[in-house]
Coordinates of C-alpha atoms in Angstrom, one line a residue:
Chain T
X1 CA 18.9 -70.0 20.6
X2 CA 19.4 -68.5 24.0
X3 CA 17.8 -65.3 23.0
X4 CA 14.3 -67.2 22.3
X5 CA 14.8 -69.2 26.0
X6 CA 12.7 -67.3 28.3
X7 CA 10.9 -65.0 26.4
X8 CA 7.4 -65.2 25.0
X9 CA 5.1 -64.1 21.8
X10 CA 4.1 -60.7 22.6
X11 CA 1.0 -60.2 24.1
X12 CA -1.9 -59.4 22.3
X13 CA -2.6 -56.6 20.5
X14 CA -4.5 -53.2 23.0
X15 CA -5.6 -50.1 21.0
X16 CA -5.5 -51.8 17.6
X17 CA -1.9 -52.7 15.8
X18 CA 0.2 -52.9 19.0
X19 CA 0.4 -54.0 22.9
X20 CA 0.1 -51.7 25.3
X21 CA 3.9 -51.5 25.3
X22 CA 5.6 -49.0 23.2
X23 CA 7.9 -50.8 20.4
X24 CA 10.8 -50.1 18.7
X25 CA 9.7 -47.7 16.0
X26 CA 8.2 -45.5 18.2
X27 CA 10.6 -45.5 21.0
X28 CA 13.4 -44.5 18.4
X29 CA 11.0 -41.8 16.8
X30 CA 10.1 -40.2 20.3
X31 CA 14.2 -40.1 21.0
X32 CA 14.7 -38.7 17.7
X33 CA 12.6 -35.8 18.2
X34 CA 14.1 -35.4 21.6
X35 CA 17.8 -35.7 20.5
X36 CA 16.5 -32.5 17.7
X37 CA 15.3 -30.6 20.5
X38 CA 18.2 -31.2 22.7
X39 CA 20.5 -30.4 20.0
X40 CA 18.8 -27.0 19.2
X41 CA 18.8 -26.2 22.7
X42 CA 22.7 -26.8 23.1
X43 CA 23.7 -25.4 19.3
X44 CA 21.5 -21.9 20.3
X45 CA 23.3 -21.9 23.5
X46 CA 26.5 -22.4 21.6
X47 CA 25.9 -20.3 19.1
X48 CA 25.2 -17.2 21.7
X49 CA 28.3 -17.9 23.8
X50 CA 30.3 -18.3 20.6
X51 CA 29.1 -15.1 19.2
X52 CA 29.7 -13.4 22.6
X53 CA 33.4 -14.5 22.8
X54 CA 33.6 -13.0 19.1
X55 CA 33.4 -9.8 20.7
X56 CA 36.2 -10.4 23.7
X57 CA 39.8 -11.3 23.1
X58 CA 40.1 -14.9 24.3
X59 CA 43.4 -16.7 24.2
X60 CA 43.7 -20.0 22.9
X61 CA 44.1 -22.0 25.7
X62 CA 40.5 -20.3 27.2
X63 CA 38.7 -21.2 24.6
X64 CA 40.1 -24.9 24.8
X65 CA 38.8 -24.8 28.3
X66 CA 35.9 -23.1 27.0
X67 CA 34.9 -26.0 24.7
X68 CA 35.3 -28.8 27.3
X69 CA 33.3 -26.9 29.3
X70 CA 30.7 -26.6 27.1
X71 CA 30.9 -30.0 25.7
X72 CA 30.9 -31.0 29.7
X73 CA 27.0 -28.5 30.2
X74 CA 26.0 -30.4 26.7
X75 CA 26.3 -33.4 28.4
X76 CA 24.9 -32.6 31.6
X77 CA 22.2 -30.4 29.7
X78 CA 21.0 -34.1 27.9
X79 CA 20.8 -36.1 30.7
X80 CA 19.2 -33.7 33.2
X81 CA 16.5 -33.1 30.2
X82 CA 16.0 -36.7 30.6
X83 CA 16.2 -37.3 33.7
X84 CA 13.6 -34.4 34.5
X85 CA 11.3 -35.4 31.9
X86 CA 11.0 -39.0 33.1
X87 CA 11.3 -38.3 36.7
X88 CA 8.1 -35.6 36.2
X89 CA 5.3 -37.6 34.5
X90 CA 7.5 -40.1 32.5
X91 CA 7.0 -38.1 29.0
X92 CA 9.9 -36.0 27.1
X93 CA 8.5 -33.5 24.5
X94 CA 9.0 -36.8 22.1
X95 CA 7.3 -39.4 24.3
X96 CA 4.2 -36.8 24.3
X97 CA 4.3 -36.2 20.8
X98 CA 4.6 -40.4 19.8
X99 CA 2.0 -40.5 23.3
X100 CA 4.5 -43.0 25.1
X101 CA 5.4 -43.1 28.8
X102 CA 8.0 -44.2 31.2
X103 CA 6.8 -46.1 33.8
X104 CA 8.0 -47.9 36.7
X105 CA 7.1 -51.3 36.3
X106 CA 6.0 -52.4 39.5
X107 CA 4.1 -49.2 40.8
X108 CA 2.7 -47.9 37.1
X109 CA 4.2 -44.5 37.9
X110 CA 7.0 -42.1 36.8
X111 CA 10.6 -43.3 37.7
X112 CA 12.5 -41.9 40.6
X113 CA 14.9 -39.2 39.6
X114 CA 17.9 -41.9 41.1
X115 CA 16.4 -44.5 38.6
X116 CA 15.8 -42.2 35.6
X117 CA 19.4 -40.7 35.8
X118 CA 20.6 -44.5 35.8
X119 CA 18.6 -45.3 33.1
X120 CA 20.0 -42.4 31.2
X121 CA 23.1 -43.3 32.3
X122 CA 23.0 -47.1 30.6
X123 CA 21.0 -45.9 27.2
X124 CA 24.8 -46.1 25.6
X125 CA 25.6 -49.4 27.4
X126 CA 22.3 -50.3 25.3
X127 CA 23.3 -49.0 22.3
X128 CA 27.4 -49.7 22.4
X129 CA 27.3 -53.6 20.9
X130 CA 25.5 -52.7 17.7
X131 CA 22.6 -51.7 19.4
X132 CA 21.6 -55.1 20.9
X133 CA 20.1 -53.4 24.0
X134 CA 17.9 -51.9 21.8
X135 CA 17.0 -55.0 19.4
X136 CA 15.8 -56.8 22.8
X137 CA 12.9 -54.2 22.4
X138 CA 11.7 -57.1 19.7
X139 CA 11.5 -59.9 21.3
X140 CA 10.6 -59.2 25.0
X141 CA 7.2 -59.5 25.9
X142 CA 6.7 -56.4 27.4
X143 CA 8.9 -54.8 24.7
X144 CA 11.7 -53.9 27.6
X145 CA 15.0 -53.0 26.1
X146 CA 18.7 -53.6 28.5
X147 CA 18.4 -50.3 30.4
X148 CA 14.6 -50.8 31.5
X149 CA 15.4 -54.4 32.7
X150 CA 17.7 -53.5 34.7
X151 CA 15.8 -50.2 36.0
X152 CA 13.0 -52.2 35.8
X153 CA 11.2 -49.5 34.0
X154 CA 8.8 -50.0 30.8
X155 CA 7.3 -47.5 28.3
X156 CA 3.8 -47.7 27.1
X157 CA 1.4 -45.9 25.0
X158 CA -0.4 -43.4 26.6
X159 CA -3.8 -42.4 26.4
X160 CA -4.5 -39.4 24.5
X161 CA -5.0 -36.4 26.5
X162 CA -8.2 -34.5 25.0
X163 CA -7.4 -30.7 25.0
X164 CA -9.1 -28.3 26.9
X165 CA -11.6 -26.3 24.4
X166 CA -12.1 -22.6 24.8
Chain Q
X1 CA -33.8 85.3 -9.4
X2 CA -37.2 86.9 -9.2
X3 CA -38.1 88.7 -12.5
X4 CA -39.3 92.4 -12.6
X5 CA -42.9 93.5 -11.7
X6 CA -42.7 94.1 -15.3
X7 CA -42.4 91.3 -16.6
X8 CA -44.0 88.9 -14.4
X9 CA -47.3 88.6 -16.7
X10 CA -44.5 87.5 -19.4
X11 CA -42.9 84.9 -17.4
X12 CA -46.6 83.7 -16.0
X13 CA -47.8 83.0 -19.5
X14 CA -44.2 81.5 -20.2
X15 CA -45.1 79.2 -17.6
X16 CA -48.5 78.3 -18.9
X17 CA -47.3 77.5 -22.0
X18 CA -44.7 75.0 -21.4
X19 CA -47.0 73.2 -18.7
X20 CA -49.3 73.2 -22.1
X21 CA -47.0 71.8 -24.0
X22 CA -45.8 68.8 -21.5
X23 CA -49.1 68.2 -21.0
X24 CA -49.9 67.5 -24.6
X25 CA -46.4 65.8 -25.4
X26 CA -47.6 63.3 -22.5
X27 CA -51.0 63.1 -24.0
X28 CA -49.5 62.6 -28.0
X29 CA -47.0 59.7 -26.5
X30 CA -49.1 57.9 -24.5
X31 CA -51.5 57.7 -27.0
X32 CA -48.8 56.8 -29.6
X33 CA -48.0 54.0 -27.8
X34 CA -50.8 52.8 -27.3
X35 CA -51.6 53.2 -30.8
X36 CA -48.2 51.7 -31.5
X37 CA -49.1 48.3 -29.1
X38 CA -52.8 47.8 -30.6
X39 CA -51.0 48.1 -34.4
X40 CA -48.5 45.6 -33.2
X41 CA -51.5 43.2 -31.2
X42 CA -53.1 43.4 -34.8
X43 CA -50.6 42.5 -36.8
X44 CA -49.4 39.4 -34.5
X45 CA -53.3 38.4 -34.0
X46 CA -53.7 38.6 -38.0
X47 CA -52.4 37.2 -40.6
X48 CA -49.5 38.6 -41.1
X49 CA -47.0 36.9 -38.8
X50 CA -48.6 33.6 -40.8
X51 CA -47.8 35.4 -43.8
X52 CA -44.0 36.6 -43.0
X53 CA -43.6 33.0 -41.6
X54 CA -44.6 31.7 -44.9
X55 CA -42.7 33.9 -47.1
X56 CA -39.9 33.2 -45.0
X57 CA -40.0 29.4 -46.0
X58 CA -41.1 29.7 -49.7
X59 CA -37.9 31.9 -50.3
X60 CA -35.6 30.1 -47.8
X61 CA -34.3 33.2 -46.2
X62 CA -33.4 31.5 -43.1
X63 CA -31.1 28.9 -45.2
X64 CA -29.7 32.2 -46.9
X65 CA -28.8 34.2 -43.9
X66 CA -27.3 31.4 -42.4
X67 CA -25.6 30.2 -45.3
X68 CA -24.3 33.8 -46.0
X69 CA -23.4 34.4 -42.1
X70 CA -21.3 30.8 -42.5
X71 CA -20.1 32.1 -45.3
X72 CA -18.9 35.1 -44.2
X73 CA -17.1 33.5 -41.0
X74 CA -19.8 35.5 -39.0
X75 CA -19.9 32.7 -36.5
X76 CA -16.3 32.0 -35.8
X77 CA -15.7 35.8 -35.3
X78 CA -18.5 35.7 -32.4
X79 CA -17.0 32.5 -31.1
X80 CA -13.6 34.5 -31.1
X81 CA -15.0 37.3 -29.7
X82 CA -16.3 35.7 -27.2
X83 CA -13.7 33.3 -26.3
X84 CA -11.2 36.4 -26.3
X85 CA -13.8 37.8 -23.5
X86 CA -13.7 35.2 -21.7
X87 CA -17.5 34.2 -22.3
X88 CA -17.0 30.6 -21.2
X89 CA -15.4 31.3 -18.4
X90 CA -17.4 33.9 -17.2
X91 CA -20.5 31.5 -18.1
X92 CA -18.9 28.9 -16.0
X93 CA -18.0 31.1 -12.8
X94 CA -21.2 32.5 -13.1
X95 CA -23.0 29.2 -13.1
X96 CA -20.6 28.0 -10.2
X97 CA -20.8 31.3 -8.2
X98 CA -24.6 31.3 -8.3
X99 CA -25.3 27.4 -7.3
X100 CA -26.7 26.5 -10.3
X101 CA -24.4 23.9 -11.2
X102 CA -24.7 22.7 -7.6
X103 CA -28.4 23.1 -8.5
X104 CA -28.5 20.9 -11.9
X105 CA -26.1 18.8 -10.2
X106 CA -29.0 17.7 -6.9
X107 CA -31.3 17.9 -9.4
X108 CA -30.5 15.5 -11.3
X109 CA -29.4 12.9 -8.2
X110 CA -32.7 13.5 -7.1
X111 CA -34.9 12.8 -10.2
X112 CA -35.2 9.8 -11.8
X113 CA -34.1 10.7 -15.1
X114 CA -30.4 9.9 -14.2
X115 CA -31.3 6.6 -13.5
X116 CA -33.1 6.1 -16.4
X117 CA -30.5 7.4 -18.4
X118 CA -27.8 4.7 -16.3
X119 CA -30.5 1.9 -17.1
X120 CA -31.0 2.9 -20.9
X121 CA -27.2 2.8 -21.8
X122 CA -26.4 -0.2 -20.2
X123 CA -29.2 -2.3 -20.9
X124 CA -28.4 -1.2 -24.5
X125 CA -26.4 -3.6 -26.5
X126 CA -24.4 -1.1 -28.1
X127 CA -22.9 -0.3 -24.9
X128 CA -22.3 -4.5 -24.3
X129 CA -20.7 -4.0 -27.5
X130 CA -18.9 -1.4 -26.8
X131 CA -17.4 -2.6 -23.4
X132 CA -16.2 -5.7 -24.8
X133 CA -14.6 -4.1 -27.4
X134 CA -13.3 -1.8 -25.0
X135 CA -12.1 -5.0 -22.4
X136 CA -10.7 -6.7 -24.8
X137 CA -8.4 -3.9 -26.9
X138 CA -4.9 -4.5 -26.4
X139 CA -5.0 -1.0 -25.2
X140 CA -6.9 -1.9 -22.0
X141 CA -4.2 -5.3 -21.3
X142 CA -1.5 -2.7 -21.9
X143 CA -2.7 -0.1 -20.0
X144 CA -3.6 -2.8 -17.0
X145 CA -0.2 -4.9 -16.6
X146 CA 1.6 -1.5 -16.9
X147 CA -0.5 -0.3 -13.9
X148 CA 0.0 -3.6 -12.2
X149 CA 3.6 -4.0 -13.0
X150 CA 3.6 -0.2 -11.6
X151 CA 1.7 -0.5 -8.8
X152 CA 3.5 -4.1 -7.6
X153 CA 6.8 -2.5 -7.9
X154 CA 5.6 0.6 -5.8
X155 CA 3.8 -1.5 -3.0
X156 CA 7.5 -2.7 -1.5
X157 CA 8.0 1.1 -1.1
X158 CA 5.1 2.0 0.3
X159 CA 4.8 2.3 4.1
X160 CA 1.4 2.4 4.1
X161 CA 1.2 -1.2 2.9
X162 CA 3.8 -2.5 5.3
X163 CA 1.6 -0.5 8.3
X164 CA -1.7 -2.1 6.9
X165 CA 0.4 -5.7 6.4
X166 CA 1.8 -5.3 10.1
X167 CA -2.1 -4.4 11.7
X168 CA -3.5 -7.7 9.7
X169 CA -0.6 -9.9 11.1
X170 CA -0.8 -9.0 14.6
X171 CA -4.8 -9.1 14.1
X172 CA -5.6 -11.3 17.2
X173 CA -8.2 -13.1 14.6
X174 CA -5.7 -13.9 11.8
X175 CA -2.9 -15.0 14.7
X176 CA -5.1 -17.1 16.1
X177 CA -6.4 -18.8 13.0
X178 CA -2.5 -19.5 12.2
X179 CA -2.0 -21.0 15.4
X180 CA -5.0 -23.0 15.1
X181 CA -4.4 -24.2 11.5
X182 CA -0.6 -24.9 12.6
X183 CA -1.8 -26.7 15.4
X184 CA -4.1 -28.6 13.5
X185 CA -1.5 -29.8 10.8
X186 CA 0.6 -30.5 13.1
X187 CA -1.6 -32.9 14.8
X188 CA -2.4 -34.3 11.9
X189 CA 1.2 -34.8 10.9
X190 CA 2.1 -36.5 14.6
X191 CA -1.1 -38.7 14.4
X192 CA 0.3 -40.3 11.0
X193 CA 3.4 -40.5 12.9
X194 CA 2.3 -42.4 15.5
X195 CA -0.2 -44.6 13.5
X196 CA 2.8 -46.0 11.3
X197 CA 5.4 -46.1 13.4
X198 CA 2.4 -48.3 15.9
X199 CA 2.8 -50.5 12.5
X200 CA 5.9 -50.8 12.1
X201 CA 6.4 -51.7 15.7
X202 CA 4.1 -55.0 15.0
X203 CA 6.0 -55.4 12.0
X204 CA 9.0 -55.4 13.4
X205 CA 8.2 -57.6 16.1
X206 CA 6.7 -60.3 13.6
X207 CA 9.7 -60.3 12.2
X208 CA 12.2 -61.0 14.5
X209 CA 9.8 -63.4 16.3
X210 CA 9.4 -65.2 12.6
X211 CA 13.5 -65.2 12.6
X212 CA 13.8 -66.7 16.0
X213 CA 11.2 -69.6 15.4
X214 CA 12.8 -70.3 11.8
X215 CA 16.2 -70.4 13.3
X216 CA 15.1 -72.6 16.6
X217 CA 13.4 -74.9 13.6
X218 CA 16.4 -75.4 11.6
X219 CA 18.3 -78.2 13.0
X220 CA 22.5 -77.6 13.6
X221 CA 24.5 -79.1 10.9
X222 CA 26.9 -81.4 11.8
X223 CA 30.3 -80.4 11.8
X224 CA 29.2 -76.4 11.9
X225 CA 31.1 -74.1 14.5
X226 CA 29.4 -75.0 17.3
X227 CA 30.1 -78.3 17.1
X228 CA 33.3 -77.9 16.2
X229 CA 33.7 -76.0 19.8

């Protein structure tokens, strides 16, 4: 099978059950929470506008514009939380929770903000054919899915950050 | 008014004679009574009070008198007599103007005979008894759920409870204990999180590298779709 030529087993296992190399599970836990957040973000937000138009008489055609507009900040609102998230220190409020990272490959550090919005930008190319960007995640040996080949980006576990004690 | 020259030897002798005759009434009482206090000295010294005391017994005139003053309704008419006065209550506002109750009162906080009293009823089994019985009469459940049932539907209405409830929530001790025990479930909750999902990850992995080897295994069939492209 093609998909097997060129890949290897993954590497050992680091810190116990995995590799160092965030997989699958965790990946689509960490985006889960952060799709949650973003969503309450963006339904509070809606939900305050909406209830402040209540007030005002707004004609149809306003309010038309008014949802594409918002639809058009609810977009821009997810992908500048990613790309500021991944651009800062490589963790979204879900990476830190499942302790995972975005790093660039080569230089171990947080992406460029270019290279995160990109990567943001191909997480539905990923996803569109039934998710097969996402299934390469399996079988790659540093568990890379479509969007960090081609950023050349990977996500891996990160050490867990001991909290400061009063 | 002076009296005549003529009569003056009159009025002198007058005067003698009634100075006589206090003189001699002073003499005759005090002597009576002193007569009177050595008769009654004797006859309490002697035999006689022994005497009354005994005849007093032997023909049970103290059970007579009271039992005709009982009779008679003797008692109840003092008791109504002195009720209509106003005897208790003037009994009680005396003893409450003068301090005495006050008095009895420190008295007995200060001596140790309340306490012995305290320590005699309850180490008594008929008080044990008694507080059982007491505990466990329907009368006492009754009495208790209708104050609880009264007291839980007042609470609600009751801003002092709401005041008291707001100054232990925004306690900086019992916010900080929240925070902390949220904190710590919540940890605890994304640390089984991230252990499972670390296994399924492996899991995951095994299996789709066990698919990949089993399909690069199996040899193509002949005359399958590939072939037949």
């Amino acid at each position: 099978m093609t998909a097997t030529r060129g890949t290897q087993a993954p590497a050992p296992a680091v810190q116990g059950t995995g590799s160092a190399f965030a997989g699958l599970a965790t990946r689509m836990i960490a985006f889960a929470a952060d799709a949650i957040v973003i969503d309450a973000v963006a339904l509070f937000v809606a939900f305050v506008v909406a209830a402040g138009m209540s007030m005002l008489h707004v004609p149809n055609e306003l309010r038309t514009i008014a949802a594409a507009v918002g639809a058009a900040l609810a977009v821009l609102w997810a992908i500048g939380y990613f790309v500021f998230f991944w651009a800062a220190d490589g963790q979204t409020p879900g990476n830190r929770m499942m302790r995972i990272r975005v790093e660039d490959a080569a230089a171990a550090g947080p992406l460029r903000a270019r290279r995160a919005l990109v990567r943001v930008l191909l997480l539905p190319v990923s996803a569109l054919p039934l998710f097969a960007g996402y299934l390469v995640i399996l079988v790659d040996r540093r568990r890379r899915a479509l969007h960090d080949r081609v950023v050349r980006s990977v996500v891996v576990y990160a050490p867990e950050l001991r909290r400061r004690i009063r | 008014m002076p009296a005549p020259a003529i009569l003056r030897p009159a009025a002198v002798a007058f005067d003698l004679g009634r100075r006589a005759e206090r003189g001699v009434r002073r003499r005759v009482e005090s002597g009576a009574g002193e007569l009177a206090e050595r008769a009654v000295a004797r006859a309490l010294g002697g035999r006689l009070v022994d005497a009354l005391a005994e005849d007093l017994v032997r023909y049970r005139v103290v059970e007579r008198v009271s039992a005709t003053v009982l009779a008679g309704g003797t008692v109840e008419r003092v008791l109504d007599d002195a009720d209509t006065a106003g005897l208790p209550q003037r009994i009680a506002d005396r003893l409450l103007a003068d301090g005495i109750a006050e008095q009895v009162a420190e008295r007995l906080l200060a001596g140790p005979e309340l306490e012995r009293l305290v320590r005699l009823v309850l180490e008594s089994p008929g008080f044990a008894r008694a507080l059982v019985q007491v505990v466990e009469s329907r009368t006492v459940d009754e009495t208790v759920a209708r104050v609880v049932d009264e007291t839980v539907a007042r609470l609600p209405r009751s801003p002092a409870m709401w005041n008291l409830i707001d100054e232990i929530a925004g306690s900086p001790a019992v916010t900080e204990a929240i925070a902390q025990q949220s904190a710590g479930f919540a940890d605890h909750v994304a640390g089984t999180v991230r252990d499972r999902s670390r296994t399924a990850d492996a899991k995951l992995e095994r299996a789709a590298w066990s698919l990949l080897r089993r399909r690069a295994r199996d040899p193509m069939p002949e005359g399958g779709s590939a072939g037949a492209t």
